[in-house]
GROMACS .gro file of C-alpha atoms in nm:
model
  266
    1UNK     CA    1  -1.912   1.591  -4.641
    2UNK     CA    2  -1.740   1.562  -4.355
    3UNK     CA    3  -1.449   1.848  -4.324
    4UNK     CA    4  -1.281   1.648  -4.098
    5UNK     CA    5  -1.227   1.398  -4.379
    6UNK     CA    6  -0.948   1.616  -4.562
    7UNK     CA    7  -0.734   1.570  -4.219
    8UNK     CA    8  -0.763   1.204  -4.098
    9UNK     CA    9  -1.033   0.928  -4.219
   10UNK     CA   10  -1.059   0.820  -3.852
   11UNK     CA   11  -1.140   1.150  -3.669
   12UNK     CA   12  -1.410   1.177  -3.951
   13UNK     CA   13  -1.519   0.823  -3.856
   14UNK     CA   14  -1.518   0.867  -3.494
   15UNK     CA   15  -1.686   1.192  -3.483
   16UNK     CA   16  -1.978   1.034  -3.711
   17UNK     CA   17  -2.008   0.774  -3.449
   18UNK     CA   18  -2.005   1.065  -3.155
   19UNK     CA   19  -2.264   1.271  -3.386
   20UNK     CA   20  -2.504   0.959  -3.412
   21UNK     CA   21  -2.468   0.871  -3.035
   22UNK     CA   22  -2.533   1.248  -2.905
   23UNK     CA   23  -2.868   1.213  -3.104
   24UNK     CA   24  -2.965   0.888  -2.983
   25UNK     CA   25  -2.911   1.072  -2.640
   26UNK     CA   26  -3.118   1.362  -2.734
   27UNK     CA   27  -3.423   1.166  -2.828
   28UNK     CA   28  -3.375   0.866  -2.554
   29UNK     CA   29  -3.414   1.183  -2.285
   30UNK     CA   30  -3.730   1.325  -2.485
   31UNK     CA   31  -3.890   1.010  -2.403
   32UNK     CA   32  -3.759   0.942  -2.071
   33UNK     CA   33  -3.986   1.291  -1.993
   34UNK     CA   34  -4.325   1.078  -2.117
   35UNK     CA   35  -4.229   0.755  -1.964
   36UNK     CA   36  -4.439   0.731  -1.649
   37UNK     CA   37  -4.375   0.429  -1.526
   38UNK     CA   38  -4.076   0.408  -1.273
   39UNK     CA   39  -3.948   0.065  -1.364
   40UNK     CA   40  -3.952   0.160  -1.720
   41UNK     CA   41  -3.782   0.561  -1.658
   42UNK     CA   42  -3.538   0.294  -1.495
   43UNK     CA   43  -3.467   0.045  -1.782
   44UNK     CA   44  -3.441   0.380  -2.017
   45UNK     CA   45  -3.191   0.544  -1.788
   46UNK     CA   46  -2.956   0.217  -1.774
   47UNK     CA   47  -2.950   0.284  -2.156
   48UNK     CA   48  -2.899   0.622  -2.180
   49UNK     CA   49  -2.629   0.542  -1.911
   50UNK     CA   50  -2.457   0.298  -2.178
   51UNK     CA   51  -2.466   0.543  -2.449
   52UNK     CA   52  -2.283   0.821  -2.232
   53UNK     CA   53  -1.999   0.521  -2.153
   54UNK     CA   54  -1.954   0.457  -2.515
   55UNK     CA   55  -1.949   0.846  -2.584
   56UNK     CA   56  -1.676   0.915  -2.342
   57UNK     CA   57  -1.473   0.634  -2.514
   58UNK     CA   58  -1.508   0.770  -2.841
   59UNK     CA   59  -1.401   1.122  -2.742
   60UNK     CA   60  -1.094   0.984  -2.567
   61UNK     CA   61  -0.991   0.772  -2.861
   62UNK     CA   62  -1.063   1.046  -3.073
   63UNK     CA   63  -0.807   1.237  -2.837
   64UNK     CA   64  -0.521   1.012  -2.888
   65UNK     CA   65  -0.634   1.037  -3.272
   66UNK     CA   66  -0.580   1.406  -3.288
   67UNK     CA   67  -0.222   1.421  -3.063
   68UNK     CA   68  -0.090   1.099  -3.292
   69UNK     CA   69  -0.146   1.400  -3.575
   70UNK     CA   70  -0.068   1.665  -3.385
   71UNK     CA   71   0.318   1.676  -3.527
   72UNK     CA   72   0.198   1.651  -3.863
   73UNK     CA   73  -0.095   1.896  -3.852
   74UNK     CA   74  -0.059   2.294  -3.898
   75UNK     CA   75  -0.123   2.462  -3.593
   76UNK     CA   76  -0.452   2.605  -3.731
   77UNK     CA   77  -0.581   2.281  -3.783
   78UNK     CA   78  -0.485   2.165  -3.434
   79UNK     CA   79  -0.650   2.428  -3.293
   80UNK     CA   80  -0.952   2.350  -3.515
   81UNK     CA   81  -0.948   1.971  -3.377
   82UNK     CA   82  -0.901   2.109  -2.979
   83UNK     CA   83  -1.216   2.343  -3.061
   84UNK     CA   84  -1.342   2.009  -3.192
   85UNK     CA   85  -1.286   1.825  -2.904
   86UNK     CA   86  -1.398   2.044  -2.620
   87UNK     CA   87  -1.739   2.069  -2.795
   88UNK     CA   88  -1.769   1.754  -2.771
   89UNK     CA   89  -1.705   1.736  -2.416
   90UNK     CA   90  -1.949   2.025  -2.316
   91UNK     CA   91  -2.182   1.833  -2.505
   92UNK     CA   92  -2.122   1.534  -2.296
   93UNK     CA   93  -2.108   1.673  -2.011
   94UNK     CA   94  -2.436   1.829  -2.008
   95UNK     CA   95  -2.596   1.506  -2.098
   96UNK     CA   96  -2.395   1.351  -1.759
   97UNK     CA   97  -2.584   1.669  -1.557
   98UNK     CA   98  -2.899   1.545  -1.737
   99UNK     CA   99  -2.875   1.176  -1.630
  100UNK     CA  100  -2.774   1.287  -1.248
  101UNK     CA  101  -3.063   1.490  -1.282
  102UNK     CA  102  -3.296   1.204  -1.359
  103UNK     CA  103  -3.132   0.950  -1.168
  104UNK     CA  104  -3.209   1.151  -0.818
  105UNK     CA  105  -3.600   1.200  -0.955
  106UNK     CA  106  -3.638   0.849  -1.032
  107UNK     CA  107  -3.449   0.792  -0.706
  108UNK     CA  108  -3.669   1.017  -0.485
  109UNK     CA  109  -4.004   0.858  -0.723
  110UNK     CA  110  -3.907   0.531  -0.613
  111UNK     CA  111  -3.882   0.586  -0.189
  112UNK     CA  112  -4.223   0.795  -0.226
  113UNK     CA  113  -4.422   0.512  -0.369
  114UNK     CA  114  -4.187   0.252  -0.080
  115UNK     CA  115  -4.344   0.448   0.195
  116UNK     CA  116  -4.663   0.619   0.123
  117UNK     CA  117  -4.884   0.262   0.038
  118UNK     CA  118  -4.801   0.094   0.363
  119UNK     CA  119  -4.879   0.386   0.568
  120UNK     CA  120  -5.145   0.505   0.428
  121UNK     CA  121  -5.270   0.116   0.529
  122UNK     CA  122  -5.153   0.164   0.872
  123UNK     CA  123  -5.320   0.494   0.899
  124UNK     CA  124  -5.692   0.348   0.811
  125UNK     CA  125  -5.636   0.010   1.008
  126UNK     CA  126  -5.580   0.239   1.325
  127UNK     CA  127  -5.872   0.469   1.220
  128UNK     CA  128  -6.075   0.181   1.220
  129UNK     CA  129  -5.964   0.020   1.547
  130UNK     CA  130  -5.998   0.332   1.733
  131UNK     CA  131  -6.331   0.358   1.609
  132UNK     CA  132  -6.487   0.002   1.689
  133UNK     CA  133  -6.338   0.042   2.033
  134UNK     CA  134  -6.517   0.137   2.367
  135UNK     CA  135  -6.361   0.442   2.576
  136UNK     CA  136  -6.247   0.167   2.834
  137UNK     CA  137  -6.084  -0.047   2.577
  138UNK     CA  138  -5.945   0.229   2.408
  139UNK     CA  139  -5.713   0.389   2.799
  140UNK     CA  140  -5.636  -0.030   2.807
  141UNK     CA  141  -5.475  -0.027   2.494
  142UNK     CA  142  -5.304   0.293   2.590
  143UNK     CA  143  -5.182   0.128   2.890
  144UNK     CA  144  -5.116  -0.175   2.645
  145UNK     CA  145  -4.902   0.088   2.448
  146UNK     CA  146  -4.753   0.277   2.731
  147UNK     CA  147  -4.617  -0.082   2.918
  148UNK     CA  148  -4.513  -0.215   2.584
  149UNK     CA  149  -4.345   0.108   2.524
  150UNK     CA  150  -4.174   0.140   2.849
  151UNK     CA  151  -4.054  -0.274   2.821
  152UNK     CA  152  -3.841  -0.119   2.501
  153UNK     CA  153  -3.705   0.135   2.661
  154UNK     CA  154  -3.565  -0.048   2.928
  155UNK     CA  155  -3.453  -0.320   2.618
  156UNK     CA  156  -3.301  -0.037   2.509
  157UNK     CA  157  -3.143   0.013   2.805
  158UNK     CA  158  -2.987  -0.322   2.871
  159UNK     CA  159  -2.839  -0.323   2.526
  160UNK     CA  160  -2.662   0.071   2.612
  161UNK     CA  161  -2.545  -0.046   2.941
  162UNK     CA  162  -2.388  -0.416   2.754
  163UNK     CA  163  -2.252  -0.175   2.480
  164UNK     CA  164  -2.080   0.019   2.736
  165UNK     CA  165  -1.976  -0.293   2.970
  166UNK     CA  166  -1.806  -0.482   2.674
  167UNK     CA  167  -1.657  -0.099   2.522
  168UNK     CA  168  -1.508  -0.095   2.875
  169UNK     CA  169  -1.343  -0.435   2.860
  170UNK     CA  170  -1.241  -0.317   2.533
  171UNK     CA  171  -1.048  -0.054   2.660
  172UNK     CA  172  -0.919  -0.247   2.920
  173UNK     CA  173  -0.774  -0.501   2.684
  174UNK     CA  174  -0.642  -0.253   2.487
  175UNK     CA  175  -0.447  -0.086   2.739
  176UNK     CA  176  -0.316  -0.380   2.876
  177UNK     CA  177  -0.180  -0.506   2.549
  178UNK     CA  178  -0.041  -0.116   2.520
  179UNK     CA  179   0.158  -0.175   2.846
  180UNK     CA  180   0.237  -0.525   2.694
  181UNK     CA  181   0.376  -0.381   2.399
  182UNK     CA  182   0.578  -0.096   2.560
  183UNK     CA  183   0.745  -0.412   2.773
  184UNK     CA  184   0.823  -0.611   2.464
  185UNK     CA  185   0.936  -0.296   2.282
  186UNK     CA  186   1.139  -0.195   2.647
  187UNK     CA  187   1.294  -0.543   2.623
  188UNK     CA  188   1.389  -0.512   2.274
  189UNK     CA  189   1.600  -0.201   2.344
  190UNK     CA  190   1.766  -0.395   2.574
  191UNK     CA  191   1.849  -0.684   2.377
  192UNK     CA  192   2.001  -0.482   2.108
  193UNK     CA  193   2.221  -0.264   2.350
  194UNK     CA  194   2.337  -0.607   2.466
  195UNK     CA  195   2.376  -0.731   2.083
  196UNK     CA  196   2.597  -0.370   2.022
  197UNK     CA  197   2.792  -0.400   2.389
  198UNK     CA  198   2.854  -0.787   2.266
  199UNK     CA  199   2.945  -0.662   1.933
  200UNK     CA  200   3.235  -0.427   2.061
  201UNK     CA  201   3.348  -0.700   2.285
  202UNK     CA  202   3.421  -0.942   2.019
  203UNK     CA  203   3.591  -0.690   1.815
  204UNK     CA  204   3.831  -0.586   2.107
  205UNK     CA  205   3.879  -0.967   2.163
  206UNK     CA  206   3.987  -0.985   1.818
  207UNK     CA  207   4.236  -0.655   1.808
  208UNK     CA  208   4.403  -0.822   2.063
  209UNK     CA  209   4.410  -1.193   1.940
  210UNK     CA  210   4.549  -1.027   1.638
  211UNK     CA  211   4.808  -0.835   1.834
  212UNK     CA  212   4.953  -1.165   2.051
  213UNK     CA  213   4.941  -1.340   1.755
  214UNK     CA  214   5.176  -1.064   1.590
  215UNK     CA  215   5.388  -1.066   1.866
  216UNK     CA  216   5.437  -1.424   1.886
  217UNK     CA  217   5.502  -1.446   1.523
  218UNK     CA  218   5.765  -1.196   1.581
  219UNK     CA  219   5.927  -1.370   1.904
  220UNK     CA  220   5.911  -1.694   1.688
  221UNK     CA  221   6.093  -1.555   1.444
  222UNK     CA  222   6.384  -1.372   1.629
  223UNK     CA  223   6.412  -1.721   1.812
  224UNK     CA  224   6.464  -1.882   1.486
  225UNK     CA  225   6.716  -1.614   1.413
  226UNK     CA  226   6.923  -1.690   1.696
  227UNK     CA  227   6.913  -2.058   1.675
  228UNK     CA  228   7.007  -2.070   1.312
  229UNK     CA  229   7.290  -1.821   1.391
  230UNK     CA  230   7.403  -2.063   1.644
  231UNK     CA  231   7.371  -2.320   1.409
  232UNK     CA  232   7.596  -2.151   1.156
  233UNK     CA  233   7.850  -2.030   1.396
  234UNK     CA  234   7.862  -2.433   1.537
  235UNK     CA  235   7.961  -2.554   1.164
  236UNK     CA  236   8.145  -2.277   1.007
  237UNK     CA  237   8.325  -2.120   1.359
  238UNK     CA  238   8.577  -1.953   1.131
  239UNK     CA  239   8.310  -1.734   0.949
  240UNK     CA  240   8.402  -1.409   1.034
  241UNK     CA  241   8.091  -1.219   0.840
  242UNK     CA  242   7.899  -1.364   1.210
  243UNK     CA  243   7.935  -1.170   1.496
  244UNK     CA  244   7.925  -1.367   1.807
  245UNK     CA  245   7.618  -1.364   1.961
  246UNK     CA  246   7.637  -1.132   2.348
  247UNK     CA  247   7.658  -1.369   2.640
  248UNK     CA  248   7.748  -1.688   2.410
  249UNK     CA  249   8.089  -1.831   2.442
  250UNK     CA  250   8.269  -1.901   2.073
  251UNK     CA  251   8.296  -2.244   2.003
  252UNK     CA  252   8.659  -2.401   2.150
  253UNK     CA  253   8.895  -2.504   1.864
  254UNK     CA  254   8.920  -2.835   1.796
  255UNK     CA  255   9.282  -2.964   1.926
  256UNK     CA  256   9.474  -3.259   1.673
  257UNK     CA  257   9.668  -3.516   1.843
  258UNK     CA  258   9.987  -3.569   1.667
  259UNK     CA  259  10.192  -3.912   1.642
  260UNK     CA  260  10.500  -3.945   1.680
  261UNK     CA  261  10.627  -4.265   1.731
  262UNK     CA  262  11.022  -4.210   1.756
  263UNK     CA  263  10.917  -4.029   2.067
  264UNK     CA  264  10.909  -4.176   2.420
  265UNK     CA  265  10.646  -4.291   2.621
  266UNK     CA  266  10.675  -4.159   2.959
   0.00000   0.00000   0.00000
């Protein structure tokens, strides 16, 4: 029985499905030693490869299993589960160095057999050649060789000297659109000097549109002052509480004719 069972059902579980997946993994790399064939060592590492994914998942749920616990769980049992766990990881891990391992054989298997068949071919066509060939056929072909050689080289040469011509326009462009750029960016700096010079113009405008108006409120006001003094001082002259206003004559009193008819008309 599983001792893990007496702490959690699922860690018990899960590491029953790790235990069963780390043998599959033993024996699928005891076979992939006999297996011969490269396209089969292939198909059995893609497998093995699966098996290692699914492993990995099970030891991180298995992680989150253990720290959901971990507040319930003594502290000898957690350490018992962390023991647990790294284990498990070692384990893994040495199966990963395994599968790198086989990966770069198979790897190194499969560019051997690319390149030795066709040259091997190439080797005994030329063997062959050389050997059905007179000595005079055999310094024309070398001149054959050396010319077709020589026709490559100066290939090879046209497309160095175009490589260089068009990095050369390259540059070109690309300093041109530098000194482009340090115009626009020049242009820009002037633009938003203007913006902030503009800026403090309008505000001064304003201080002082808000200053005349001020003083034009207060001139209208004092004007209305005086006018509805003189107003008052028209109707009511005898209003003492009103001082007469500097440089403004009172008002003349009214004069009353009086009637009297037993007196003679000059």
């Amino acid at each position: 029985m599983d001792p893990l069972s007496s702490i959690s059902e699922e860690l018990a579980e899960i590491n029953g499905q790790i235990a069963d997946i780390f043998r599959a993994l033993s024996n699928g790399f005891q076979k992939l030693e006999k297996i011969k064939d490269v396209n089969r060592q292939s198909r059995q590492l893609e497998e093995l490869t699966g098996k290692l994914r699914e492993c990995k998942r099970l030891i991180k749920e298995f992680d989150r299993e253990m720290k959901d616990m971990e507040s319930r769980n003594d502290p000898d049992t957690n350490k018992m589960l962390n023991e647990k766990k790294q284990s498990m990881i070692k384990e893994l891990n040495s199966y990963v160095a395994l599968k790198k391992q086989y990966a770069t054989n198979l790897e190194n298997n499969k560019r051997v057999d690319l390149f030795d068949g066709p040259n091997e071919e190439l080797h005994d066509d030329n063997v062959l050649l050389a050997s059905s060939m007179t000595n005079q056929q055999l310094v024309d072909h070398g001149n054959q060789m050396m010319d077709e050689t020589d026709q490559a080289i100066e290939r090879g040469k046209k497309v160095v000297q175009e490589t260089i011509n068009v990095g050369t326009e390259t540059a070109a462009a690309l300093k041109a659109q530098t000194e482009q750029m340090s115009r626009i960016v020049n242009e820009l700096d002037s633009i938003h000097f203007s913006i902030k010079k503009a800026s403090q113009m309008v505000k001064e405008i304003g201080r002082q549109v808000a200053t005349d108006k001020c003083i034009m409120a207060l001139l209208f006001l004092i004007v209305v002052g005086v006018i509805a003094i003189i107003i008052v001082k028209l109707v009511n002259p005898s209003n003492k509480d009103i001082r007469d206003i500097p440089g403004l004559a009172p008002p003349a009193p009214s004069r009353r004719l009086l009637w009297n008819p037993n007196q003679e008309t000059i």
